[in-house]
Short mmCIF file of N, CA and C in Angstrom, two decimals:
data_model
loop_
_atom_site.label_atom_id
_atom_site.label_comp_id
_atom_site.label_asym_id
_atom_site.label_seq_id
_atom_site.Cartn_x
_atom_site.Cartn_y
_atom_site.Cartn_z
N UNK A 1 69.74 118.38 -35.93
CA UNK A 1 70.25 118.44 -34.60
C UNK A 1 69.52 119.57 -33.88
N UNK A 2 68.81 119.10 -32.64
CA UNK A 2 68.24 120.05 -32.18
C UNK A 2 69.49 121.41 -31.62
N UNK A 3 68.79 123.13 -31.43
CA UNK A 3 69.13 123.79 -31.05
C UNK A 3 69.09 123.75 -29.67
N UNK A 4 70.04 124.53 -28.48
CA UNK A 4 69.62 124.92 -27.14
C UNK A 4 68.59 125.81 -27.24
N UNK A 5 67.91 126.10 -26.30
CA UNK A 5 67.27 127.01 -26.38
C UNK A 5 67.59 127.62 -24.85
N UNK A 6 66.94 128.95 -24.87
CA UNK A 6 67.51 130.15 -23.52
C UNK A 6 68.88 130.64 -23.55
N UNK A 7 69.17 131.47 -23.15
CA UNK A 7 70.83 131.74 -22.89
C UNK A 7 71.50 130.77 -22.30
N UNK A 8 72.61 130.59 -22.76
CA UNK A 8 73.60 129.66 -21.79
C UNK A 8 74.18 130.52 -20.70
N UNK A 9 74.60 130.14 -19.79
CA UNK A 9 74.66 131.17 -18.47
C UNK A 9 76.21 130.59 -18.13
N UNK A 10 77.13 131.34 -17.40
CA UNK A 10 78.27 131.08 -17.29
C UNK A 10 78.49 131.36 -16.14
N UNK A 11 79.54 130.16 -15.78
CA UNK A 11 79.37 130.07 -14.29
C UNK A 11 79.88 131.21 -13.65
N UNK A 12 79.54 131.36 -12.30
CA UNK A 12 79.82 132.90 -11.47
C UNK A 12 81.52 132.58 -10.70
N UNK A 13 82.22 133.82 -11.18
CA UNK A 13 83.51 133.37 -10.69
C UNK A 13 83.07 133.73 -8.97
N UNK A 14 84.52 133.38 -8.04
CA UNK A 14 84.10 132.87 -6.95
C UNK A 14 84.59 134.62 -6.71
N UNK A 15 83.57 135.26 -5.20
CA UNK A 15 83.49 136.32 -4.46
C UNK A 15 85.22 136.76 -4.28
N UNK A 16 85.32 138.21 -4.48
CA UNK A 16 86.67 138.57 -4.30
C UNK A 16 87.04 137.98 -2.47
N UNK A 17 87.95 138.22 -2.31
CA UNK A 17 88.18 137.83 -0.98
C UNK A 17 87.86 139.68 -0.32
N UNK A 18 87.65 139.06 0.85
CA UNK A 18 87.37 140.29 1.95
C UNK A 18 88.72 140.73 1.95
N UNK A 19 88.53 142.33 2.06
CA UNK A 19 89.60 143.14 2.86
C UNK A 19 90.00 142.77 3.92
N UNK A 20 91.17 142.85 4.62
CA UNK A 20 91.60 142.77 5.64
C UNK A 20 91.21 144.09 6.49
N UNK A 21 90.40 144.10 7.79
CA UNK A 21 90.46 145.59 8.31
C UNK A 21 91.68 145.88 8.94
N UNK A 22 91.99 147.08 9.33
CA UNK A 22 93.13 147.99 10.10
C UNK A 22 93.45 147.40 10.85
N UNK A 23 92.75 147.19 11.95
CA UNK A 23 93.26 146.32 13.23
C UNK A 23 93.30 145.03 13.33
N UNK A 24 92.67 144.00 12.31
CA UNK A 24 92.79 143.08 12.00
C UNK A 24 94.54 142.29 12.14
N UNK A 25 94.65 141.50 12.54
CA UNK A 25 96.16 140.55 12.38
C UNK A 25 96.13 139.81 11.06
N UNK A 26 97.50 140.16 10.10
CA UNK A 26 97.72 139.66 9.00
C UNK A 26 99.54 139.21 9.36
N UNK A 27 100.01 138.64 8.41
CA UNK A 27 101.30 137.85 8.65
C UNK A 27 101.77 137.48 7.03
N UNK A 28 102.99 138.02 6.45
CA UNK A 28 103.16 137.54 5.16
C UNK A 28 104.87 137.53 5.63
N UNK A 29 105.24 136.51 4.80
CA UNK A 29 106.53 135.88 4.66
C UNK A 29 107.06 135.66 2.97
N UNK A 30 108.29 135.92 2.99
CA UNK A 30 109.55 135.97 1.85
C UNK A 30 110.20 135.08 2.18
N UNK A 31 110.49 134.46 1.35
CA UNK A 31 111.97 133.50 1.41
C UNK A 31 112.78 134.23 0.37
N UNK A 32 114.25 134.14 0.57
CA UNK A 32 114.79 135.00 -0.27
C UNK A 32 116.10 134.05 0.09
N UNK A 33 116.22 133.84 -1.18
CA UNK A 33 118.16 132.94 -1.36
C UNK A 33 119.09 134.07 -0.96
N UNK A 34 120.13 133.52 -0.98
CA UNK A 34 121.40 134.26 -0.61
C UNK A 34 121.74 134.72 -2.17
N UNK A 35 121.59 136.15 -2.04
CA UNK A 35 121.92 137.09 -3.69
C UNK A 35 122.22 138.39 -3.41
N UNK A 36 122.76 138.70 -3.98
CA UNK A 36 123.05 140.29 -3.40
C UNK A 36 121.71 141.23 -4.05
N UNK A 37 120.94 140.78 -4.37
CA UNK A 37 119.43 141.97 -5.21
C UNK A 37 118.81 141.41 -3.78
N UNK A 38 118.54 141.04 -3.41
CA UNK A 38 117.82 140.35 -2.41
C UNK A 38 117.48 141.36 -1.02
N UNK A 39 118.02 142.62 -1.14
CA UNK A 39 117.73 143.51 0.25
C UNK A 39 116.83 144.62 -0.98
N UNK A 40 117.19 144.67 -1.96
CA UNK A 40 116.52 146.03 -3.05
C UNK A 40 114.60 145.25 -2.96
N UNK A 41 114.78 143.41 -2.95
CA UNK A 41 113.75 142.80 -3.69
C UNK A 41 112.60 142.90 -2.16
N UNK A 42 113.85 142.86 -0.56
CA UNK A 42 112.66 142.96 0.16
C UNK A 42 112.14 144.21 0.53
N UNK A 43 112.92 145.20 0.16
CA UNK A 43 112.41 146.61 0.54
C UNK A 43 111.16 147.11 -0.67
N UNK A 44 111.28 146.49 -1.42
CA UNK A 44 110.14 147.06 -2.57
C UNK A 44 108.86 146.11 -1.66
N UNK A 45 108.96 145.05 -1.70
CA UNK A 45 107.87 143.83 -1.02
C UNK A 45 107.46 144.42 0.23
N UNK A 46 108.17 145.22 1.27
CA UNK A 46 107.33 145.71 2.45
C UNK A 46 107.34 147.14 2.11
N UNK A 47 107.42 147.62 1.45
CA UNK A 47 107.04 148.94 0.68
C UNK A 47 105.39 148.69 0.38
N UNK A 48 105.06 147.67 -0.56
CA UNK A 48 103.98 147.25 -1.00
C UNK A 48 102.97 147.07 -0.04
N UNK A 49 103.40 146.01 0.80
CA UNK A 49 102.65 145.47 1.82
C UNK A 49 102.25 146.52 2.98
N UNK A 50 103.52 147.49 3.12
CA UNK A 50 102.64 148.54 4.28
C UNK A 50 102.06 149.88 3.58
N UNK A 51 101.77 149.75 2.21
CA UNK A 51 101.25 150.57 1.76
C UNK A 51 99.78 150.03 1.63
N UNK A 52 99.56 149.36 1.05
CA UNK A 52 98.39 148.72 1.03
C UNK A 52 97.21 148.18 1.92
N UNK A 53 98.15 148.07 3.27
CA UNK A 53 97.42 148.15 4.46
C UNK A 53 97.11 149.84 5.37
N UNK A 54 97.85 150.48 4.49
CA UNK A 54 97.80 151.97 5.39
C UNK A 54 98.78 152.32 6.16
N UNK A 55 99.94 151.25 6.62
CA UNK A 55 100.83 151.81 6.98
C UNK A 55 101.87 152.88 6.68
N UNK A 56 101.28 153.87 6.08
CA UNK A 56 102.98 154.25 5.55
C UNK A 56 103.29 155.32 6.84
N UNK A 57 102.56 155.55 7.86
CA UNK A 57 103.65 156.26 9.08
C UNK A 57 104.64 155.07 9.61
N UNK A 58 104.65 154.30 8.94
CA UNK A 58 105.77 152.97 9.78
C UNK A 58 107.03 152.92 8.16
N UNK A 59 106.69 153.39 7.31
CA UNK A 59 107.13 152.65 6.26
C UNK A 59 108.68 153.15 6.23
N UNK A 60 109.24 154.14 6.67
CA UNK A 60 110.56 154.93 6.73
C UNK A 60 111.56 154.18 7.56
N UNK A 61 111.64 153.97 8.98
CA UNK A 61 111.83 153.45 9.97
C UNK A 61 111.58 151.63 9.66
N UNK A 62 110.75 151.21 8.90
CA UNK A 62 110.60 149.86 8.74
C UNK A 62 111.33 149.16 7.52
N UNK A 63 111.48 150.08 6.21
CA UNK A 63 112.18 149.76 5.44
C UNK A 63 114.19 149.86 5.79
N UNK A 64 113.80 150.91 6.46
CA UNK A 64 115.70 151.03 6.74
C UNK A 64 116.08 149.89 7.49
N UNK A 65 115.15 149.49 8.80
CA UNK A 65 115.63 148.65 9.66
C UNK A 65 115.01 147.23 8.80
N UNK A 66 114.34 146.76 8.35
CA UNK A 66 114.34 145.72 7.62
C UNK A 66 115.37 145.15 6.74
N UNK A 67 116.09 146.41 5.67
CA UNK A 67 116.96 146.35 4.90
C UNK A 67 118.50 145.84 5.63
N UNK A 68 118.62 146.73 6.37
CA UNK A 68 119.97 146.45 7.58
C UNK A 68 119.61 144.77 7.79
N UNK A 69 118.69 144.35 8.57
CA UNK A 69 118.38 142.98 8.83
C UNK A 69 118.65 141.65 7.61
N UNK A 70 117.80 142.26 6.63
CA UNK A 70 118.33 141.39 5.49
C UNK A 70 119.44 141.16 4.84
N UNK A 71 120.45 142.29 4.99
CA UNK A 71 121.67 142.75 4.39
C UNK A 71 122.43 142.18 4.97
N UNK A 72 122.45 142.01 6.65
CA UNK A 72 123.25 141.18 7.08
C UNK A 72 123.13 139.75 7.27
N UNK A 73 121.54 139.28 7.01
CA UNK A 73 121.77 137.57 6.76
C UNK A 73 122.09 137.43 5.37
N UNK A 74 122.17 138.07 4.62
CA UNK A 74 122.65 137.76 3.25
C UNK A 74 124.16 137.94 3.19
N UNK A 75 124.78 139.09 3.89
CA UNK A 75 126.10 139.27 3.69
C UNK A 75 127.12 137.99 4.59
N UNK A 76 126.58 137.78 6.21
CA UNK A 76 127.52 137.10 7.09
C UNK A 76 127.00 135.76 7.14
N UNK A 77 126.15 134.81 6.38
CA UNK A 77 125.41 133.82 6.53
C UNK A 77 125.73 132.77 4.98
N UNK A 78 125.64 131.60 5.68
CA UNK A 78 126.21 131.07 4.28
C UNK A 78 124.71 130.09 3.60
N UNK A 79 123.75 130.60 3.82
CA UNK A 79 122.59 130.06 2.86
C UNK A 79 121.01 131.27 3.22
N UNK A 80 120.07 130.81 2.64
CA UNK A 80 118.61 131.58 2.58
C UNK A 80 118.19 132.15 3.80
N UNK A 81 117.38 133.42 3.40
CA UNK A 81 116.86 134.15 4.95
C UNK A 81 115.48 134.02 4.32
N UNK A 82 114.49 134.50 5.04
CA UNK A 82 113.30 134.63 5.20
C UNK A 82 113.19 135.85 5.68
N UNK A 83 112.26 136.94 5.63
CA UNK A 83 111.36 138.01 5.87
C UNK A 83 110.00 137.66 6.34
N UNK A 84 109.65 137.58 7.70
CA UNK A 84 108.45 137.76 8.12
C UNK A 84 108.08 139.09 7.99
N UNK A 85 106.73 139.63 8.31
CA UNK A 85 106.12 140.75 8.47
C UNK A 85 104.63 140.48 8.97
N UNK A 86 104.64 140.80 10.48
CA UNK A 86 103.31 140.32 11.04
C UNK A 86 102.73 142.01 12.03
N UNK A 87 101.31 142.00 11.47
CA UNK A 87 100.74 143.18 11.78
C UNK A 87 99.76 142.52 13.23
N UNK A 88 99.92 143.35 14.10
CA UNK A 88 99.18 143.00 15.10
C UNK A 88 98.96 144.35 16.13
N UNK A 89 97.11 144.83 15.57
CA UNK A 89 97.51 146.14 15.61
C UNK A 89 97.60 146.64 17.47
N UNK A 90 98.71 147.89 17.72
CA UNK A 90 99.15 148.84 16.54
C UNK A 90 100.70 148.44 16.43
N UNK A 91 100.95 147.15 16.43
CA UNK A 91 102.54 146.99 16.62
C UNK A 91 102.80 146.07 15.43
N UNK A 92 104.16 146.42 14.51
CA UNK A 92 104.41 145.82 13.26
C UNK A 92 105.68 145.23 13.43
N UNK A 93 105.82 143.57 13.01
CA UNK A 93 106.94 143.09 13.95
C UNK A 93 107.82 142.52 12.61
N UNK A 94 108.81 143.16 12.37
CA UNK A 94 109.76 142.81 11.20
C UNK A 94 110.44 141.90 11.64
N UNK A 95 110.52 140.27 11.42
CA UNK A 95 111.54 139.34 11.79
C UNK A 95 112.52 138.65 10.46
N UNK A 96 114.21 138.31 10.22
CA UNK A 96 114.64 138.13 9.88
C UNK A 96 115.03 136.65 9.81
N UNK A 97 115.55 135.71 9.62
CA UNK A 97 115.39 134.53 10.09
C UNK A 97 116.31 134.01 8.80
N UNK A 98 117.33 133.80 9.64
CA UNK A 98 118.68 132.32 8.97
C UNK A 98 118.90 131.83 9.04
N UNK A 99 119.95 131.04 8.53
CA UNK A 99 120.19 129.41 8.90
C UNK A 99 121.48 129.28 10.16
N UNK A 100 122.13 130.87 10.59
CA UNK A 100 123.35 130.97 11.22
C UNK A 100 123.07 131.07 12.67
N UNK A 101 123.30 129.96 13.27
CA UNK A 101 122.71 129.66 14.78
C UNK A 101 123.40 130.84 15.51
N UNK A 102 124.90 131.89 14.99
CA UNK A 102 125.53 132.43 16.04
C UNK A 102 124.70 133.77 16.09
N UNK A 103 124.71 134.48 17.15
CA UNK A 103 123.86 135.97 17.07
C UNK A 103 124.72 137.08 16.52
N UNK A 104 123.93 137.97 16.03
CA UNK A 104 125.00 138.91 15.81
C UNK A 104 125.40 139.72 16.92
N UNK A 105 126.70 140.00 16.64
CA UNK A 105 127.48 140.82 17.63
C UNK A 105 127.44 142.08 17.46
N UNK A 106 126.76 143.46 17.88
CA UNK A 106 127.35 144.92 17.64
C UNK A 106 128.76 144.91 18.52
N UNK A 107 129.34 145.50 17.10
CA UNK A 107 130.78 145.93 17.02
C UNK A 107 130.67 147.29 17.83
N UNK A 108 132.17 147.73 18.49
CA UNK A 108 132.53 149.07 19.04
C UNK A 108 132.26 150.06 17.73
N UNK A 109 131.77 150.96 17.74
CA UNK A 109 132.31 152.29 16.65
C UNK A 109 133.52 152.66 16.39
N UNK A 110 133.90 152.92 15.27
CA UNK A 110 135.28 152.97 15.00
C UNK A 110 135.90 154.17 15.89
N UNK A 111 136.90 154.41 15.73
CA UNK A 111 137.85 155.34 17.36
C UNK A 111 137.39 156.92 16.45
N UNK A 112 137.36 157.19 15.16
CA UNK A 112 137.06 158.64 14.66
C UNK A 112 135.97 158.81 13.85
N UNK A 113 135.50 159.97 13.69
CA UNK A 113 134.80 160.26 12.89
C UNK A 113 134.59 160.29 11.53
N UNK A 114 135.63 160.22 11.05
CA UNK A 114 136.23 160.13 9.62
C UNK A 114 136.32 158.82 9.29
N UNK A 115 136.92 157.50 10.20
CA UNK A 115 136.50 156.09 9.94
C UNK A 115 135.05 155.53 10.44
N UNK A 116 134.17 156.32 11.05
CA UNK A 116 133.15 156.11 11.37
C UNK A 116 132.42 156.09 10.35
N UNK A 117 132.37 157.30 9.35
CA UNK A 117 132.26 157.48 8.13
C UNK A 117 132.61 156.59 7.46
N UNK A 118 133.48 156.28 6.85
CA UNK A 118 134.07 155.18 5.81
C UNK A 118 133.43 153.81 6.19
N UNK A 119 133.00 153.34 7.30
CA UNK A 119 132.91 152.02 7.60
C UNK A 119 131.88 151.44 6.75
N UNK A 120 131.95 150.47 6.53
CA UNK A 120 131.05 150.10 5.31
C UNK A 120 129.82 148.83 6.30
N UNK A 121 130.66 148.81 7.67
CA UNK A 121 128.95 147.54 7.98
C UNK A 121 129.48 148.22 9.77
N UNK A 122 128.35 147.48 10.52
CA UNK A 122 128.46 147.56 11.87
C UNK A 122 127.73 148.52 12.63
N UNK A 123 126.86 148.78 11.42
CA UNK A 123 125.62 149.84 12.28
C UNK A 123 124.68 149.50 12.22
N UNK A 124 124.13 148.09 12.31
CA UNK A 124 122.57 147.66 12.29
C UNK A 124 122.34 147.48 13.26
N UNK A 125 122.76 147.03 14.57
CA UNK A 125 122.19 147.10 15.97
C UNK A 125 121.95 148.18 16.50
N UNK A 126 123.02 149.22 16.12
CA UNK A 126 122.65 150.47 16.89
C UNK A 126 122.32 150.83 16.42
N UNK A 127 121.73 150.89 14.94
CA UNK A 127 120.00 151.38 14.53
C UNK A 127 118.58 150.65 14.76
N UNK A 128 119.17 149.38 15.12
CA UNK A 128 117.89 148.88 15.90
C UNK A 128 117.32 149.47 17.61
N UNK A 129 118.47 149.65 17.80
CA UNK A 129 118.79 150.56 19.33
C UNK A 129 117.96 151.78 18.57
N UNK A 130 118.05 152.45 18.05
CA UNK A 130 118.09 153.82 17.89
C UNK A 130 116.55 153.89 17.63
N UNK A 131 116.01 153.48 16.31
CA UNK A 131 114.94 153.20 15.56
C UNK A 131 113.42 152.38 16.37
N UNK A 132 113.73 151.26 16.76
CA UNK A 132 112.76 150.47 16.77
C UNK A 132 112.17 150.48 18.11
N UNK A 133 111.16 150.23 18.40
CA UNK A 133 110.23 150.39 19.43
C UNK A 133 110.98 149.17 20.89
N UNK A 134 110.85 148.32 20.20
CA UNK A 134 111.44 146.96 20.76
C UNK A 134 112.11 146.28 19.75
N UNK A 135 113.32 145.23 20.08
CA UNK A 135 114.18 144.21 19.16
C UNK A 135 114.47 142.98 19.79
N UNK A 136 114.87 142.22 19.17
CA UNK A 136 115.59 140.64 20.12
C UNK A 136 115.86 139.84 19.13
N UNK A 137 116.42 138.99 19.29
CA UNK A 137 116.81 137.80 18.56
C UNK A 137 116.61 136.23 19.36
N UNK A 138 116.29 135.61 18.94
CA UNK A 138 116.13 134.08 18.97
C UNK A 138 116.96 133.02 18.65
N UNK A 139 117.35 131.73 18.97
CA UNK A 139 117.69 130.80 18.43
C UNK A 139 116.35 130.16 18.21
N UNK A 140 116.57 129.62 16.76
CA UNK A 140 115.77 128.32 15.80
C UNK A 140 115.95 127.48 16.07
N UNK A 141 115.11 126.37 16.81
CA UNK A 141 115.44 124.76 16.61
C UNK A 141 114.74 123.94 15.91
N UNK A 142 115.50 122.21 15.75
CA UNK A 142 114.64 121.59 14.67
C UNK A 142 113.26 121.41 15.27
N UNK A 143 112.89 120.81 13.81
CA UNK A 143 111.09 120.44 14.16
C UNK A 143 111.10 118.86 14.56
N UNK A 144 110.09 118.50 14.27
CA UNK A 144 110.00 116.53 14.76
C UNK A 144 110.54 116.31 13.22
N UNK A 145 110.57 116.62 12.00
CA UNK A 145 110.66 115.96 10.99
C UNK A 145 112.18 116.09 10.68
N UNK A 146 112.81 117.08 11.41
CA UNK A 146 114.66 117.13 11.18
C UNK A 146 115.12 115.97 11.26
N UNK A 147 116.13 115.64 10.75
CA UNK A 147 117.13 114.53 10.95
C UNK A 147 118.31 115.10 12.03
N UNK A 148 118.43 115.88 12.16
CA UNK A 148 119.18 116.33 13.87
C UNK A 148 118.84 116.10 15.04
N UNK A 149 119.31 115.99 15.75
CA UNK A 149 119.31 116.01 17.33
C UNK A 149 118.12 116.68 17.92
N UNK A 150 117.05 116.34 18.23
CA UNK A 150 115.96 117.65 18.78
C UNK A 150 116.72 118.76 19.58
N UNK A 151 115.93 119.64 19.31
CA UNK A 151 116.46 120.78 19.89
C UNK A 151 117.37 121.61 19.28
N UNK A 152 118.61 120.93 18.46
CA UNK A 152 119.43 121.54 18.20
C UNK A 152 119.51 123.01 17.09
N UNK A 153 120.16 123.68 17.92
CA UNK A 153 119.87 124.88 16.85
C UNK A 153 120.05 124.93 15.00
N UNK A 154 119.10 125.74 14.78
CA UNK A 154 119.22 125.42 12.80
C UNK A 154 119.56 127.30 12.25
N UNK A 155 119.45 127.87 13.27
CA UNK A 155 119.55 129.08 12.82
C UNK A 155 119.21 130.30 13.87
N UNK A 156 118.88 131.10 13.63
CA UNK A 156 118.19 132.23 14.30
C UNK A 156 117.15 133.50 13.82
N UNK A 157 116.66 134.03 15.02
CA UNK A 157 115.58 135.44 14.08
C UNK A 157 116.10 136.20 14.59
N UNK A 158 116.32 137.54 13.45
CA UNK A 158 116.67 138.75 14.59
C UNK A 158 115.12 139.83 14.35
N UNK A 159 114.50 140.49 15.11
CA UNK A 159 112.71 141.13 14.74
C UNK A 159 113.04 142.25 16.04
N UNK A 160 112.63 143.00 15.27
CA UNK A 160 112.11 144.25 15.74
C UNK A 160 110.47 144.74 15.51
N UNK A 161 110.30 145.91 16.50
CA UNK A 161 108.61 146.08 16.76
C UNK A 161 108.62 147.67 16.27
N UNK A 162 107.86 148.48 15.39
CA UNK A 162 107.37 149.31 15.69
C UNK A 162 106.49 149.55 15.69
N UNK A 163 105.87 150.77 16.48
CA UNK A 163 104.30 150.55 16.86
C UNK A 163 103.56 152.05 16.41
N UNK A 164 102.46 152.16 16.10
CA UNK A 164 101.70 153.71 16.10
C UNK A 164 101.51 154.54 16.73
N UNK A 165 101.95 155.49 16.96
CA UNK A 165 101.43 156.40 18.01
C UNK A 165 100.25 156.42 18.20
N UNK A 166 100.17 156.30 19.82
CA UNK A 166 98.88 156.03 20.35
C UNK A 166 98.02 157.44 19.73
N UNK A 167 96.54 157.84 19.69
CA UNK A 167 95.93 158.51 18.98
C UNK A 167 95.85 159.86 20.26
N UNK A 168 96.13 160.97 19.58
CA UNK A 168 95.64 161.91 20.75
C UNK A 168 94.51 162.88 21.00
N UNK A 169 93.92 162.92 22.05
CA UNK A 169 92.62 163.73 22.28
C UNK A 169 92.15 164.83 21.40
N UNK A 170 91.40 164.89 20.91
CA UNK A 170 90.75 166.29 20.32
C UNK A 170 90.12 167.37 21.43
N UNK A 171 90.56 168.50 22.17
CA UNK A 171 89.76 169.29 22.37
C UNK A 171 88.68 169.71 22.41
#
């Protein structure tokens, strides 16, 4: 049986993918069931993601208000949320997205300080107030492939913006 002869050569795996640059627009999405680990699982995931791109002057302010967002489509919603995260520089737009067509309502603050304290939910708007650059919420409607009514609502987003401080002059 004849031998080969020459080296056998092995095929070339395919080119890493390009970096994404800084100012470049990127967009990554979570689906996340209704579970109670599910606000720990998206705060590690945009932990990752704005580390890796360089964000971490956003990462404080983006994880708290992300977490609040997820916490409450998981807590007041009776099926799966989604986590967008879309970079479009210098503004980073955290959107939430459920299946619960009603919006959320910020509640009054409780009448004292001491039950203000104790309260265990009702401060995620007015940390979106407080925190975020810009916020809003949406109603969801179906697509052409729904079996509903066009139009009709399937859910909602609630997304907030924060953005970089613009860069300042050198002397």
């Amino acid at each position: 049986m004849p031998q080969p002869t020459g080296t056998p050569t092995a095929p070339h795996p395919p080119a890493p993918p390009r970096r994404i640059g800084f100012a470049e627009p990127w967009r990554y999405e979570l689906n996340l069931p209704r579970d109670p680990r599910v606000p720990g699982i998206a705060r590690t995931t945009l932990r990752a993601v704005l580390r890796s791109h360089g964000l971490d002057e956003l990462l404080d302010r983006a994880e708290l208000l992300a977490s609040e967002l997820i916490t409450n489509a998981v807590c007041h919603t009776g099926g799966p949320a989604s986590l967008v995260l879309r970079w479009t520089h210098p503004a980073l737009r955290i959107s939430v997205r459920d299946n619960d067509p009603n919006p959320s309502v910020a509640r009054a603050p409780a009448p004292t300080l001491d039950a203000r304290r104790e309260a265990l939910d009702g401060r995620g708007l007015l940390l979106l107030d407080a925190l975020a650059d810009r916020w809003g919420r949406h109603a969801l409607s179906s697509g052409p492939s729904d079996t509903r009514s066009p139009g009709a609502p399937t859910g909602k987003s609630v997304w907030c913006e924060l953005s970089l401080p613009a860069p300042t002059a050198t002397a």
